[in-house]
Amino acid sequence: MALGCGGTLGKVFLILINIIFFLLGLGLLIVGALMKANVKIVTDEVKPALNTVTVSSYKLGDLADNLSVVFIVIGVFIFIVAGLGLFGACCQNRCMLVTYAILVLILFIAKIAAIALWFTMQGEVEDKVKNEMLTSLQTHFTDDSVDTGSEVSRSWNYMFMTLDCCAINKVTSGTNDFDQSPWCTATGKSCKDSSAEVPRTCCVGVVASTYTAATAPCTTGVSGYNTMGCYDALKAEIDSYSTPVIGVGITILVIELLAVIFAFVICKQTEL
């Protein structure tokens, strides 16, 4: 059966829309690949510290590490759905179009629900993560060294150097988050037994091979140390990817809505 004007217009739009879906799927694949390759917060050295923080029973380190995989999987799924829509529109296959429309509608509703849930719980989740990070630091940080202390303590030191941060909250003076940590409360540690106020790994520009040479005025908390807290540094690292992800996400929502409408228009004018 020949399509009417509305059906023909819908077919053309549906083909164009699914070509865009292909491109958007590629965009998510690229974002996911870039995150997998470049995000510094999920290195093996840093992950043990992040895994002491849980979000809805998920370890933060594993969650951050797998975020890129989620984007890659979504990108692949969009490719598959777009192919279903293209085939259904080009061949005017009603079964394909109905399946395609249902899948896209489910995705649309799920994304709206996820966005609403995130904006509702964002503040609560961020506060919980920050508090758990602080608890972890004050419980597990025992030494300003990547060679001694527990695995989690060494991981915190790697995080300070990797993210150019220090402690959890911004360090503005000698009174800071380390005061309640074993590094400052246990006998034999440089914080308790000397004038050290911040770890050597918090000094500006140090890496694993050079931090041992760091001395005052950095370690005495006078100057030369990273003042940004690791919570803010971690959040900034993730937020750097939020703009392209949000842009792609909003565009996909609009396209999904149009795709459902045009799929049903073609179905209505197509024989069984």
mmCIF file of C-alpha atoms in Angstrom:
data_model
loop_
_atom_site.group_PDB
_atom_site.id
_atom_site.type_symbol
_atom_site.label_atom_id
_atom_site.label_comp_id
_atom_site.label_asym_id
_atom_site.label_seq_id
_atom_site.Cartn_x
_atom_site.Cartn_y
_atom_site.Cartn_z
ATOM 1 C CA MET A 1 0.000 0.000 0.000
ATOM 2 C CA ALA A 2 1.365 3.407 -1.012
ATOM 3 C CA LEU A 3 1.981 5.811 1.792
ATOM 4 C CA GLY A 4 0.065 9.047 2.012
ATOM 5 C CA CYS A 5 1.703 12.416 2.343
ATOM 6 C CA GLY A 6 2.011 12.095 6.129
ATOM 7 C CA GLY A 7 3.392 8.560 5.857
ATOM 8 C CA THR A 8 5.944 9.537 3.222
ATOM 9 C CA LEU A 9 7.035 12.495 5.305
ATOM 10 C CA GLY A 10 7.220 10.199 8.341
ATOM 11 C CA LYS A 11 9.309 7.654 6.413
ATOM 12 C CA VAL A 12 11.805 10.295 5.301
ATOM 13 C CA PHE A 13 12.037 11.746 8.803
ATOM 14 C CA LEU A 14 12.379 8.308 10.377
ATOM 15 C CA ILE A 15 15.247 7.409 8.051
ATOM 16 C CA LEU A 16 16.965 10.720 8.767
ATOM 17 C CA ILE A 17 16.347 10.399 12.491
ATOM 18 C CA ASN A 18 17.884 6.950 12.641
ATOM 19 C CA ILE A 19 20.905 8.115 10.691
ATOM 20 C CA ILE A 20 21.276 10.718 13.453
ATOM 21 C CA PHE A 21 20.803 7.921 15.994
ATOM 22 C CA PHE A 22 23.760 6.165 14.430
ATOM 23 C CA LEU A 23 25.837 9.326 14.830
ATOM 24 C CA LEU A 24 24.666 9.830 18.418
ATOM 25 C CA GLY A 25 25.471 6.219 19.218
ATOM 26 C CA LEU A 26 28.932 6.834 17.802
ATOM 27 C CA GLY A 27 29.161 9.958 19.993
ATOM 28 C CA LEU A 28 28.427 7.953 23.135
ATOM 29 C CA LEU A 29 30.918 5.315 22.070
ATOM 30 C CA ILE A 30 33.592 7.995 21.672
ATOM 31 C CA VAL A 31 32.755 9.606 25.036
ATOM 32 C CA GLY A 32 32.878 6.180 26.707
ATOM 33 C CA ALA A 33 36.165 5.311 25.024
ATOM 34 C CA LEU A 34 37.711 8.650 26.033
ATOM 35 C CA MET A 35 36.578 8.171 29.628
ATOM 36 C CA LYS A 36 37.970 4.634 29.653
ATOM 37 C CA ALA A 37 41.309 5.830 28.305
ATOM 38 C CA ASN A 38 41.742 9.190 30.039
ATOM 39 C CA VAL A 39 39.783 9.477 33.302
ATOM 40 C CA LYS A 40 42.438 9.506 36.015
ATOM 41 C CA ILE A 41 40.226 8.621 38.969
ATOM 42 C CA VAL A 42 40.086 4.909 38.235
ATOM 43 C CA THR A 43 43.763 3.987 38.170
ATOM 44 C CA ASP A 44 44.695 0.814 40.032
ATOM 45 C CA GLU A 45 46.589 2.876 42.611
ATOM 46 C CA VAL A 46 43.630 5.160 43.395
ATOM 47 C CA LYS A 47 40.805 2.608 43.264
ATOM 48 C CA PRO A 48 41.329 1.043 46.752
ATOM 49 C CA ALA A 49 40.631 4.408 48.412
ATOM 50 C CA LEU A 50 37.520 5.011 46.304
ATOM 51 C CA ASN A 51 36.272 1.494 47.004
ATOM 52 C CA THR A 52 36.001 2.318 50.706
ATOM 53 C CA VAL A 53 33.090 4.588 49.701
ATOM 54 C CA THR A 54 29.791 2.928 48.770
ATOM 55 C CA VAL A 55 26.842 4.374 46.859
ATOM 56 C CA SER A 56 23.686 2.232 47.091
ATOM 57 C CA SER A 57 25.846 -0.843 47.837
ATOM 58 C CA TYR A 58 28.127 -0.114 44.864
ATOM 59 C CA LYS A 59 31.790 0.678 45.481
ATOM 60 C CA LEU A 60 32.633 4.147 44.177
ATOM 61 C CA GLY A 61 35.873 3.037 42.537
ATOM 62 C CA ASP A 62 34.173 0.237 40.609
ATOM 63 C CA LEU A 63 31.263 2.542 39.780
ATOM 64 C CA ALA A 64 33.549 5.196 38.317
ATOM 65 C CA ASP A 65 35.558 2.566 36.473
ATOM 66 C CA ASN A 66 32.447 1.043 34.901
ATOM 67 C CA LEU A 67 30.802 4.348 33.970
ATOM 68 C CA SER A 68 32.678 4.426 30.677
ATOM 69 C CA VAL A 69 31.523 0.868 29.931
ATOM 70 C CA VAL A 70 27.912 1.961 30.478
ATOM 71 C CA PHE A 71 28.268 4.683 27.832
ATOM 72 C CA ILE A 72 29.848 2.216 25.410
ATOM 73 C CA VAL A 73 27.045 -0.333 25.928
ATOM 74 C CA ILE A 74 24.367 2.353 25.459
ATOM 75 C CA GLY A 75 26.102 3.502 22.267
ATOM 76 C CA VAL A 76 26.065 -0.051 20.863
ATOM 77 C CA PHE A 77 22.405 -0.486 21.822
ATOM 78 C CA ILE A 78 21.492 2.756 20.012
ATOM 79 C CA PHE A 79 23.196 1.395 16.895
ATOM 80 C CA ILE A 80 21.047 -1.737 17.044
ATOM 81 C CA VAL A 81 17.795 0.158 17.639
ATOM 82 C CA ALA A 82 18.627 2.618 14.861
ATOM 83 C CA GLY A 83 19.203 -0.277 12.461
ATOM 84 C CA LEU A 84 15.811 -1.716 13.389
ATOM 85 C CA GLY A 85 14.167 1.650 12.688
ATOM 86 C CA LEU A 86 15.963 2.116 9.376
ATOM 87 C CA PHE A 87 15.024 -1.373 8.165
ATOM 88 C CA GLY A 88 11.413 -0.951 9.265
ATOM 89 C CA ALA A 89 11.053 2.462 7.607
ATOM 90 C CA CYS A 90 12.783 1.558 4.339
ATOM 91 C CA CYS A 91 10.895 -1.739 3.938
ATOM 92 C CA GLN A 92 7.687 -0.435 5.537
ATOM 93 C CA ASN A 93 7.733 -3.474 7.804
ATOM 94 C CA ARG A 94 4.994 -2.932 10.346
ATOM 95 C CA CYS A 95 6.269 -5.562 12.809
ATOM 96 C CA MET A 96 9.737 -3.988 12.812
ATOM 97 C CA LEU A 97 8.305 -0.506 13.259
ATOM 98 C CA VAL A 98 6.077 -1.507 16.173
ATOM 99 C CA THR A 99 8.996 -3.275 17.900
ATOM 100 C CA TYR A 100 11.187 -0.265 17.236
ATOM 101 C CA ALA A 101 8.588 2.186 18.579
ATOM 102 C CA ILE A 102 8.047 0.150 21.759
ATOM 103 C CA LEU A 103 11.796 -0.116 22.446
ATOM 104 C CA VAL A 104 12.336 3.601 21.879
ATOM 105 C CA LEU A 105 9.345 4.505 24.058
ATOM 106 C CA ILE A 106 10.658 2.314 26.894
ATOM 107 C CA LEU A 107 14.067 3.994 26.593
ATOM 108 C CA PHE A 108 12.458 7.424 26.616
ATOM 109 C CA ILE A 109 10.438 6.735 29.784
ATOM 110 C CA ALA A 110 13.438 5.113 31.529
ATOM 111 C CA LYS A 111 15.645 8.129 30.804
ATOM 112 C CA ILE A 112 13.038 10.596 32.064
ATOM 113 C CA ALA A 113 12.676 8.551 35.267
ATOM 114 C CA ALA A 114 16.456 8.340 35.732
ATOM 115 C CA ILE A 115 16.881 12.103 35.235
ATOM 116 C CA ALA A 116 14.092 12.876 37.706
ATOM 117 C CA LEU A 117 15.578 10.464 40.263
ATOM 118 C CA TRP A 118 19.043 11.982 39.872
ATOM 119 C CA PHE A 119 17.891 15.566 40.387
ATOM 120 C CA THR A 120 15.808 14.462 43.375
ATOM 121 C CA MET A 121 18.634 12.584 45.087
ATOM 122 C CA GLN A 122 21.715 14.437 43.807
ATOM 123 C CA GLY A 123 22.320 16.505 46.938
ATOM 124 C CA GLU A 124 21.810 13.537 49.254
ATOM 125 C CA VAL A 125 24.128 11.303 47.215
ATOM 126 C CA GLU A 126 26.866 13.944 47.033
ATOM 127 C CA ASP A 127 26.741 14.571 50.792
ATOM 128 C CA LYS A 128 26.881 10.833 51.501
ATOM 129 C CA VAL A 129 29.865 10.323 49.189
ATOM 130 C CA LYS A 130 31.750 13.251 50.705
ATOM 131 C CA ASN A 131 31.108 12.071 54.279
ATOM 132 C CA GLU A 132 32.194 8.512 53.478
ATOM 133 C CA MET A 133 35.364 9.776 51.802
ATOM 134 C CA LEU A 134 36.172 11.799 54.924
ATOM 135 C CA THR A 135 35.526 8.780 57.168
ATOM 136 C CA SER A 136 37.761 6.639 54.987
ATOM 137 C CA LEU A 137 40.610 9.168 55.095
ATOM 138 C CA GLN A 138 40.381 9.615 58.864
ATOM 139 C CA THR A 139 40.217 5.851 59.404
ATOM 140 C CA HIS A 140 42.757 4.506 56.925
ATOM 141 C CA PHE A 141 45.341 7.225 56.236
ATOM 142 C CA THR A 142 48.380 6.135 58.244
ATOM 143 C CA ASP A 143 51.425 7.490 56.418
ATOM 144 C CA ASP A 144 52.409 10.003 53.736
ATOM 145 C CA SER A 145 54.116 7.327 51.675
ATOM 146 C CA VAL A 146 53.313 5.101 48.715
ATOM 147 C CA ASP A 147 55.637 2.404 50.050
ATOM 148 C CA THR A 148 54.432 1.967 53.629
ATOM 149 C CA GLY A 149 51.077 1.774 55.354
ATOM 150 C CA SER A 150 47.940 -0.090 54.273
ATOM 151 C CA GLU A 151 46.827 -0.426 50.662
ATOM 152 C CA VAL A 152 44.092 2.159 51.233
ATOM 153 C CA SER A 153 46.554 4.605 52.826
ATOM 154 C CA ARG A 154 48.919 4.251 49.870
ATOM 155 C CA SER A 155 45.968 4.715 47.546
ATOM 156 C CA TRP A 156 45.076 8.039 49.181
ATOM 157 C CA ASN A 157 48.620 9.237 48.573
ATOM 158 C CA TYR A 158 48.356 8.286 44.912
ATOM 159 C CA MET A 159 45.057 10.160 44.685
ATOM 160 C CA PHE A 160 46.626 13.331 46.100
ATOM 161 C CA MET A 161 49.315 13.243 43.417
ATOM 162 C CA THR A 162 47.072 12.093 40.558
ATOM 163 C CA LEU A 163 44.261 14.602 41.078
ATOM 164 C CA ASP A 164 46.464 17.402 42.485
ATOM 165 C CA CYS A 165 44.327 17.539 45.605
ATOM 166 C CA CYS A 166 44.724 17.223 49.363
ATOM 167 C CA ALA A 167 42.437 15.814 52.071
ATOM 168 C CA ILE A 168 38.671 15.823 51.376
ATOM 169 C CA ASN A 169 37.710 19.399 52.201
ATOM 170 C CA LYS A 170 39.754 22.355 51.000
ATOM 171 C CA VAL A 171 42.973 22.738 53.000
ATOM 172 C CA THR A 172 43.288 26.317 54.217
ATOM 173 C CA SER A 173 45.447 25.953 57.320
ATOM 174 C CA GLY A 174 47.244 23.543 59.615
ATOM 175 C CA THR A 175 43.860 22.517 61.009
ATOM 176 C CA ASN A 176 42.468 20.133 58.401
ATOM 177 C CA ASP A 177 40.973 16.694 57.709
ATOM 178 C CA PHE A 178 44.212 14.892 58.599
ATOM 179 C CA ASP A 179 44.029 15.919 62.258
ATOM 180 C CA GLN A 180 41.813 12.951 63.130
ATOM 181 C CA SER A 181 43.639 10.414 60.961
ATOM 182 C CA PRO A 182 46.083 7.810 62.356
ATOM 183 C CA TRP A 183 48.864 9.741 60.626
ATOM 184 C CA CYS A 184 48.335 12.556 63.121
ATOM 185 C CA THR A 185 47.140 10.601 66.156
ATOM 186 C CA ALA A 186 49.481 7.587 66.273
ATOM 187 C CA THR A 187 52.929 7.774 67.836
ATOM 188 C CA GLY A 188 55.784 7.443 65.364
ATOM 189 C CA LYS A 189 54.040 9.211 62.515
ATOM 190 C CA SER A 190 55.507 12.376 60.980
ATOM 191 C CA CYS A 191 52.372 14.419 61.601
ATOM 192 C CA LYS A 192 52.281 13.663 65.336
ATOM 193 C CA ASP A 193 56.006 13.630 66.012
ATOM 194 C CA SER A 194 57.075 16.582 63.864
ATOM 195 C CA SER A 195 55.714 19.837 62.498
ATOM 196 C CA ALA A 196 54.136 18.218 59.419
ATOM 197 C CA GLU A 197 50.600 19.458 58.747
ATOM 198 C CA VAL A 198 49.979 18.031 55.251
ATOM 199 C CA PRO A 199 51.431 14.891 53.615
ATOM 200 C CA ARG A 200 54.389 15.176 51.261
ATOM 201 C CA THR A 201 52.143 13.749 48.540
ATOM 202 C CA CYS A 202 49.998 16.899 48.754
ATOM 203 C CA CYS A 203 52.841 19.150 47.624
ATOM 204 C CA VAL A 204 52.373 20.849 44.245
ATOM 205 C CA GLY A 205 53.854 18.991 41.287
ATOM 206 C CA VAL A 206 55.141 15.919 43.111
ATOM 207 C CA VAL A 207 54.901 12.423 41.638
ATOM 208 C CA ALA A 208 55.689 8.983 43.031
ATOM 209 C CA SER A 209 59.367 9.367 42.210
ATOM 210 C CA THR A 210 59.836 12.871 43.691
ATOM 211 C CA TYR A 211 57.467 13.308 46.654
ATOM 212 C CA THR A 212 60.061 12.098 49.178
ATOM 213 C CA ALA A 213 62.095 15.262 48.546
ATOM 214 C CA ALA A 214 59.194 17.518 49.565
ATOM 215 C CA THR A 215 59.879 19.557 52.703
ATOM 216 C CA ALA A 216 58.775 22.750 54.422
ATOM 217 C CA PRO A 217 57.086 25.127 53.766
ATOM 218 C CA CYS A 218 54.810 22.641 51.958
ATOM 219 C CA THR A 219 54.625 19.973 54.652
ATOM 220 C CA THR A 220 54.211 22.552 57.418
ATOM 221 C CA GLY A 221 51.066 23.834 55.726
ATOM 222 C CA VAL A 222 52.495 27.262 54.905
ATOM 223 C CA SER A 223 52.573 27.200 51.113
ATOM 224 C CA GLY A 224 53.294 25.029 48.093
ATOM 225 C CA TYR A 225 50.626 22.371 48.661
ATOM 226 C CA ASN A 226 47.452 21.591 46.728
ATOM 227 C CA THR A 227 44.602 23.393 48.475
ATOM 228 C CA MET A 228 41.733 21.774 46.553
ATOM 229 C CA GLY A 229 40.023 18.967 48.442
ATOM 230 C CA CYS A 230 39.859 15.576 46.741
ATOM 231 C CA TYR A 231 36.057 15.530 46.771
ATOM 232 C CA ASP A 232 35.946 18.709 44.669
ATOM 233 C CA ALA A 233 38.762 17.429 42.427
ATOM 234 C CA LEU A 234 36.959 14.129 41.902
ATOM 235 C CA LYS A 235 33.680 15.902 41.142
ATOM 236 C CA ALA A 236 35.419 18.275 38.701
ATOM 237 C CA GLU A 237 36.993 15.305 36.917
ATOM 238 C CA ILE A 238 33.585 13.697 36.398
ATOM 239 C CA ASP A 239 31.853 17.007 35.581
ATOM 240 C CA SER A 240 34.341 17.645 32.769
ATOM 241 C CA TYR A 241 32.476 14.960 30.829
ATOM 242 C CA SER A 242 28.983 16.067 31.856
ATOM 243 C CA THR A 243 28.440 18.783 29.212
ATOM 244 C CA PRO A 244 28.865 16.535 26.152
ATOM 245 C CA VAL A 245 26.952 13.712 27.856
ATOM 246 C CA ILE A 246 24.029 16.003 28.791
ATOM 247 C CA GLY A 247 23.987 17.525 25.303
ATOM 248 C CA VAL A 248 23.901 14.122 23.642
ATOM 249 C CA GLY A 249 21.289 12.881 26.136
ATOM 250 C CA ILE A 250 18.845 15.758 25.568
ATOM 251 C CA THR A 251 19.194 15.439 21.794
ATOM 252 C CA ILE A 252 18.479 11.723 22.017
ATOM 253 C CA LEU A 253 15.319 12.330 24.083
ATOM 254 C CA VAL A 254 13.923 14.727 21.465
ATOM 255 C CA ILE A 255 14.789 12.365 18.618
ATOM 256 C CA GLU A 256 13.289 9.379 20.428
ATOM 257 C CA LEU A 257 9.968 11.180 20.828
ATOM 258 C CA LEU A 258 9.876 12.113 17.137
ATOM 259 C CA ALA A 259 10.881 8.578 16.160
ATOM 260 C CA VAL A 260 7.954 7.034 18.046
ATOM 261 C CA ILE A 261 5.490 9.456 16.450
ATOM 262 C CA PHE A 262 6.747 8.834 12.900
ATOM 263 C CA ALA A 263 6.929 5.060 13.390
ATOM 264 C CA PHE A 264 3.240 4.925 14.317
ATOM 265 C CA VAL A 265 2.325 7.239 11.429
ATOM 266 C CA ILE A 266 3.941 4.810 8.964
ATOM 267 C CA CYS A 267 2.358 1.814 10.720
ATOM 268 C CA LYS A 268 -1.071 3.336 10.395
ATOM 269 C CA GLN A 269 -0.648 3.680 6.640
ATOM 270 C CA THR A 270 1.025 0.315 6.064
ATOM 271 C CA GLU A 271 -0.739 -2.972 5.363
ATOM 272 C CA LEU A 272 -0.271 -5.880 7.754
#
